[in-house]
Tab-separated table of C-alpha atoms in Angstrom:
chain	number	residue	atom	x	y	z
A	23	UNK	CA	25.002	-35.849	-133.309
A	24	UNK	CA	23.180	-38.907	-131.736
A	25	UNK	CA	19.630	-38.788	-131.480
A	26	UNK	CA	18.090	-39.526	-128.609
A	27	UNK	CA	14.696	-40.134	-127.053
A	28	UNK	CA	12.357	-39.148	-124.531
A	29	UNK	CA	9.601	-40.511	-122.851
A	30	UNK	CA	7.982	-37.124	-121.205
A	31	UNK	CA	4.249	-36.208	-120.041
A	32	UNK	CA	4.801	-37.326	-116.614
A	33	UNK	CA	4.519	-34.501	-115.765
A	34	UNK	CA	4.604	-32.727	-119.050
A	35	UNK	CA	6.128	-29.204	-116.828
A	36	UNK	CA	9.336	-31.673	-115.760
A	37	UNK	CA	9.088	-32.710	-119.930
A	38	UNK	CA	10.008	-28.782	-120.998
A	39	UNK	CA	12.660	-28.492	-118.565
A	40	UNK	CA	14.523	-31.455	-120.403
A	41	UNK	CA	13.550	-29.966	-123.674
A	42	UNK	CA	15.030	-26.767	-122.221
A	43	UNK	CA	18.027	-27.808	-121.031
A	44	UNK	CA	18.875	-30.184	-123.419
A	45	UNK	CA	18.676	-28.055	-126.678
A	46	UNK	CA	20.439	-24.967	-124.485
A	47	UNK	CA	23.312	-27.096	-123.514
A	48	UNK	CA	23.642	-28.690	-127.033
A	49	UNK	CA	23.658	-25.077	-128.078
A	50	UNK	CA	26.457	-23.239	-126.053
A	51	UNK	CA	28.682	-26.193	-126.309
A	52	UNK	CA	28.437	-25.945	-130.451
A	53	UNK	CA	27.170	-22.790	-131.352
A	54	UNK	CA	25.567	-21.122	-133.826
A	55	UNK	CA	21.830	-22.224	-134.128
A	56	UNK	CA	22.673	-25.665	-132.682
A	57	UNK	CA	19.942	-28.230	-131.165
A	58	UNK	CA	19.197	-31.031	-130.602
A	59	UNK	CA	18.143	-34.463	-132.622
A	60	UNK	CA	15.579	-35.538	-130.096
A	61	UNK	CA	12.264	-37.223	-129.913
A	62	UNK	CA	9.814	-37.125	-127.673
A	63	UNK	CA	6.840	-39.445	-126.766
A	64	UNK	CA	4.689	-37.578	-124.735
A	65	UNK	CA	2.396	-40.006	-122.727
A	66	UNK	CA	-0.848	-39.499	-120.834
A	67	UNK	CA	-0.446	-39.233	-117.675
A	68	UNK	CA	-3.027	-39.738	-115.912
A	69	UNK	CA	-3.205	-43.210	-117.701
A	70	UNK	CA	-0.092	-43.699	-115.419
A	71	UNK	CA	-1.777	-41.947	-112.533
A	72	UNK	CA	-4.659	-44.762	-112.400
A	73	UNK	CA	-2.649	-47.562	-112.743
A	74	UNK	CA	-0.342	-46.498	-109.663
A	75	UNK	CA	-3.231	-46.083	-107.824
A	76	UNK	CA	-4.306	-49.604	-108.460
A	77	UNK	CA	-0.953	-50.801	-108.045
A	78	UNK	CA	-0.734	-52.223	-111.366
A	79	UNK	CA	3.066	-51.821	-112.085
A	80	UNK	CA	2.751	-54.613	-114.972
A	81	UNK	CA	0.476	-52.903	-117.023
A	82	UNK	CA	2.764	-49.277	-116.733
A	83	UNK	CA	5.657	-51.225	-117.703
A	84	UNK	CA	3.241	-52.352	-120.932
A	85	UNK	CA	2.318	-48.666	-121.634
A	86	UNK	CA	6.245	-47.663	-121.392
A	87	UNK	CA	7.845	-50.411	-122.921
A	88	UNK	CA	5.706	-49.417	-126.162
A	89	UNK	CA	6.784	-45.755	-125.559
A	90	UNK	CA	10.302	-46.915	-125.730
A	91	UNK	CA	9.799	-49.206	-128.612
A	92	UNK	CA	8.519	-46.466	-130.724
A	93	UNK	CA	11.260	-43.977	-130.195
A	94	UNK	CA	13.542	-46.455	-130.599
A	95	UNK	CA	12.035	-47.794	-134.175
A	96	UNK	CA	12.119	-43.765	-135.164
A	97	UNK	CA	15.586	-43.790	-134.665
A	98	UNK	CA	16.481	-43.258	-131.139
A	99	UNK	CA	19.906	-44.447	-129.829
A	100	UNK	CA	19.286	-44.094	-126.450
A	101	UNK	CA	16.226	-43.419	-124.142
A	102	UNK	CA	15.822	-41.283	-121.156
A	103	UNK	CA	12.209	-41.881	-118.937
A	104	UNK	CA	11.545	-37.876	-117.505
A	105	UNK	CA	10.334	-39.156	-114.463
A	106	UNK	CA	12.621	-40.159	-111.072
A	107	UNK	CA	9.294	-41.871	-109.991
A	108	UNK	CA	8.750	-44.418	-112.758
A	109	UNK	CA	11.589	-45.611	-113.093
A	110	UNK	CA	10.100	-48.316	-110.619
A	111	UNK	CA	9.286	-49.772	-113.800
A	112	UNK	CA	13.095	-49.470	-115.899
A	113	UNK	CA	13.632	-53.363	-114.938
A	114	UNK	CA	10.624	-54.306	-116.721
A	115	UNK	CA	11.584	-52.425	-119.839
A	116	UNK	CA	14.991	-51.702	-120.197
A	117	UNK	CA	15.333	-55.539	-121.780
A	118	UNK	CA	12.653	-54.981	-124.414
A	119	UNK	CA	14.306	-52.490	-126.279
A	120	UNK	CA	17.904	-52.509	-128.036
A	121	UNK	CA	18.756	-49.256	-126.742
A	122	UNK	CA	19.797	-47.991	-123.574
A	123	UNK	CA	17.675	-46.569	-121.187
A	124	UNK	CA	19.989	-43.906	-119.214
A	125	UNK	CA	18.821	-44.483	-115.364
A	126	UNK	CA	18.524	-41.196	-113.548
A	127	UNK	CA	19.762	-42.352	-110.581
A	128	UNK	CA	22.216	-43.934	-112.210
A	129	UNK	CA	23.327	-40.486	-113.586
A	130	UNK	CA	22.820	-38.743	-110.303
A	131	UNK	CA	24.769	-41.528	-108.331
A	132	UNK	CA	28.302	-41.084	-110.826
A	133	UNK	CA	27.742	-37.012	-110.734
A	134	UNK	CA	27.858	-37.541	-106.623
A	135	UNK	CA	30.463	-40.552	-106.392
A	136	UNK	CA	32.688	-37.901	-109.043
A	137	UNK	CA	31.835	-35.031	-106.562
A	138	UNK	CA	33.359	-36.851	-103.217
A	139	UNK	CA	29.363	-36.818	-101.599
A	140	UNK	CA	29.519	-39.768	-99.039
A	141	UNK	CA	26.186	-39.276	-97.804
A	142	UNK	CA	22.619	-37.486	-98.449
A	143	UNK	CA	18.706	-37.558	-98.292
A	144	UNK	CA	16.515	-38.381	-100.609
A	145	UNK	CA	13.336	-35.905	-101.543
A	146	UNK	CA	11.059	-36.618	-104.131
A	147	UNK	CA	7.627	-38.538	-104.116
A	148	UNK	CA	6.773	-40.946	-101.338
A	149	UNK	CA	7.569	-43.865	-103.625
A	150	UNK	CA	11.307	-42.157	-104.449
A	151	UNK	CA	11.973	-41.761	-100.497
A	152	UNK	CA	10.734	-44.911	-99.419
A	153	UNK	CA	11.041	-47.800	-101.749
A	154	UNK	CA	14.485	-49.708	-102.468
A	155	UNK	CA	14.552	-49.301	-106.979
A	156	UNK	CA	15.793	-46.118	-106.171
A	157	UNK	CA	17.288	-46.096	-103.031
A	158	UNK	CA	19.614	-48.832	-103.840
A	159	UNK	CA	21.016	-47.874	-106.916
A	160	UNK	CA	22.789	-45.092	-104.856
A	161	UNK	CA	23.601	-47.184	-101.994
A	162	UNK	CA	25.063	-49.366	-104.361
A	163	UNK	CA	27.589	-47.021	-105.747
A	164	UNK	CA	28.575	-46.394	-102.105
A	165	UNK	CA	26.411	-43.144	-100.621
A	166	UNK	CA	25.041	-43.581	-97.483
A	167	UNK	CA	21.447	-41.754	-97.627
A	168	UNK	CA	19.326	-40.899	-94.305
A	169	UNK	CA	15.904	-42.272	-93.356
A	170	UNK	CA	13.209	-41.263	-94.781
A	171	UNK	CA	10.858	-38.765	-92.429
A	172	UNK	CA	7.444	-39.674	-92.700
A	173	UNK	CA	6.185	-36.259	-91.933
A	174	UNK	CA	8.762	-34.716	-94.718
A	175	UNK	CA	7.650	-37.801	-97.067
A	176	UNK	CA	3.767	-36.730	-96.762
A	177	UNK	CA	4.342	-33.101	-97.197
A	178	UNK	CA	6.489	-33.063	-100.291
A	179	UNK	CA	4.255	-36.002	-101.917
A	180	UNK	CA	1.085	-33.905	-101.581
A	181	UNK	CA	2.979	-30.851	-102.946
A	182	UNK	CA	4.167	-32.727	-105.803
A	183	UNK	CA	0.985	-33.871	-107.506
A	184	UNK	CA	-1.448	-31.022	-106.144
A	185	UNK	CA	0.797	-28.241	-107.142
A	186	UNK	CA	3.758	-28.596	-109.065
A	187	UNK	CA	2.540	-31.425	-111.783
A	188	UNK	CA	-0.015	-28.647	-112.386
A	189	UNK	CA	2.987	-25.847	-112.572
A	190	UNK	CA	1.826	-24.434	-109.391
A	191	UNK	CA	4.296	-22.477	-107.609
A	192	UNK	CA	3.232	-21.328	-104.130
A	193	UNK	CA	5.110	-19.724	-101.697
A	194	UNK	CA	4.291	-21.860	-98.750
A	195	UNK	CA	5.459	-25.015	-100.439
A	196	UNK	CA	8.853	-23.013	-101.058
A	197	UNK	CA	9.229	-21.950	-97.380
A	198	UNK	CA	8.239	-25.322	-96.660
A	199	UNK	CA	10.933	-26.815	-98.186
A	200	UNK	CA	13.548	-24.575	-97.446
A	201	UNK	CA	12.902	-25.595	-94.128
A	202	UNK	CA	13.449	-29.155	-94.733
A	203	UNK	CA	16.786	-28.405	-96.166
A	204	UNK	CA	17.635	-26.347	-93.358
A	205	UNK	CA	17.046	-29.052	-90.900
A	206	UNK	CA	18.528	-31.630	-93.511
A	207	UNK	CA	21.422	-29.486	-92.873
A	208	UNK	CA	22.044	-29.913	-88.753
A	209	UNK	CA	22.332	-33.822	-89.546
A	210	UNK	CA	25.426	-35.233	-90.709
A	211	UNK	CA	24.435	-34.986	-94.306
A	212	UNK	CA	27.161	-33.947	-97.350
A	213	UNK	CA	24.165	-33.030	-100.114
A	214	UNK	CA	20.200	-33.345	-100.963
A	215	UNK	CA	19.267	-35.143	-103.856
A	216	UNK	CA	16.102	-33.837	-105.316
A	217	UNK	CA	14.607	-37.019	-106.837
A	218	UNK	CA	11.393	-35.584	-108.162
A	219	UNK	CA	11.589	-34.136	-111.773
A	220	UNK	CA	9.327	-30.987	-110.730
A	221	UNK	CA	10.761	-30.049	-107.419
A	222	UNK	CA	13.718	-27.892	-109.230
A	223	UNK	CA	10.125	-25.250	-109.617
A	224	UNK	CA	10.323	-24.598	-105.476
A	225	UNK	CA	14.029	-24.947	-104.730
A	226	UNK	CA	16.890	-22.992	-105.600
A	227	UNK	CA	19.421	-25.019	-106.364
A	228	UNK	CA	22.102	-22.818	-106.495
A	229	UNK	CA	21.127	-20.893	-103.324
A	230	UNK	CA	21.476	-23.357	-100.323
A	231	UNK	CA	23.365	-24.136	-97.531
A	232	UNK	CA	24.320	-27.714	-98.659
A	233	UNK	CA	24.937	-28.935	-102.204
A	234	UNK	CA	21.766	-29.681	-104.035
A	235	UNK	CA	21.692	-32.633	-106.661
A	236	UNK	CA	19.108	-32.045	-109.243
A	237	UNK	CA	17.779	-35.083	-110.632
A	238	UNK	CA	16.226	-33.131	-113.922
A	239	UNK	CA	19.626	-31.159	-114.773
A	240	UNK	CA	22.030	-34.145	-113.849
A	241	UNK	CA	19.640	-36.334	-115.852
A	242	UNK	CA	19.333	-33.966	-119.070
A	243	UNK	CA	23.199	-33.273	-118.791
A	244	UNK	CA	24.042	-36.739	-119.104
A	245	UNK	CA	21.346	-36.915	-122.388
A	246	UNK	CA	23.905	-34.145	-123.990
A	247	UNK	CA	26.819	-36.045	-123.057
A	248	UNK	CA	25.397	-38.933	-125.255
A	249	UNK	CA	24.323	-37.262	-127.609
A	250	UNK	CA	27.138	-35.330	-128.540
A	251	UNK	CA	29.276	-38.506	-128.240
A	252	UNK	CA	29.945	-38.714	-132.011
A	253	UNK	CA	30.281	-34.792	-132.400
């Protein structure tokens, strides 16, 4: 097997879900007492947290360019960031290490394209909905998304970092967002992508009236695909 990296902690609830998945994937498609060869670098992350409040992408890209540096000098042959929001920063550091960095929405993108999904929305945090880094790499493989909805954007951002990056499950935020999927649902709309790491805590994915793309399972499946490569 390939060994292959992670850069977790943000938020380190989203981190055991890769860990999870990962290893129990590995495991029913060898057998036996199978895992995984995988590293993690678990950051702070509320050293992240401070320097998106202030804006300062440039210095986050710093901080995870040295993450990725380190797994990749312990042996890592490719890299996966556990976050859908910070990959704002992949640009600034896929180039500084020799190794690839698998792009979640790269990985969610080919899953959909494979799947015959034309179009979809978007949920995750408000800079996931509303800014282009992640927006366009599914645009550019040819899926129409919808607008974001400022109200939608507000409510799920809030419920992101006060509850779930804290492993909070309430049931209001799950009604809540049931909701939004069944109103998602009267548009013209093929599939929901959920583009937060944590969201997967409030939504049932496998219980919903449209097809539910989530960015934590797509993303760790694609991690087994690589590393099993060589199997």
């Amino acid at each position: 097997m390939r060994k292959i990296g992670l850069i977790g902690g943000m938020s380190w609830v989203s981190t055991e879900s890769y860990y999870r998945r990962i290893n129990s994937e590995v495991q029913r498609k060898l057998g036996g007492f199978t895992s995984a060869h995988m590293l993690i670098e678990s950051v702070n992350f509320s050293d992240y947290a401070r320097l998106q409040s202030d804006d300062d992408w440039d210095a986050a890209a710093g901080l995870m360019t040295r993450s990725a540096k380190r797994l990749e000098a312990s042996g890592a042959t490719a890299i996966l960031i556990c976050s859908n929001a910070m990959h704002k920063i992949y640009e600034q550091v896929q180039p500084e290490v020799g190794v690839p960095i698998l792009h979640i929405a790269d990985c969610v993108g080919d899953k959909m394209v494979a799947d015959g999904i034309k179009n979809a929305t978007l949920l995750g945090t408000r800079n996931v909905m509303t800014e282009g880094f992640y927006r366009k790499r599914l645009v550019g493989k040819g899926i129409t998304l919808t607008p974001p909805d400022e109200d939608r954007v507000e409510e799920i951002d809030r419920i992101i970092y006060e509850e779930l990056m804290f492993s909070k499950v309430k049931r209001d935020s799950e009604r809540t967002m049931k909701t939004f999927i069944t109103n998602i649902a009267k548009q013209e709309v093929d599939a929901v992508v959920l583009g937060c790491t944590e969201l997967d805590l409030i939504i049932d994915t496998k219980a919903n009236i449209l097809p539910i793309y989530d960015s934590t399972e797509i993303h760790a499946d694609a991690a087994v695909d690589w590393i099993l490569a060589d199997a």
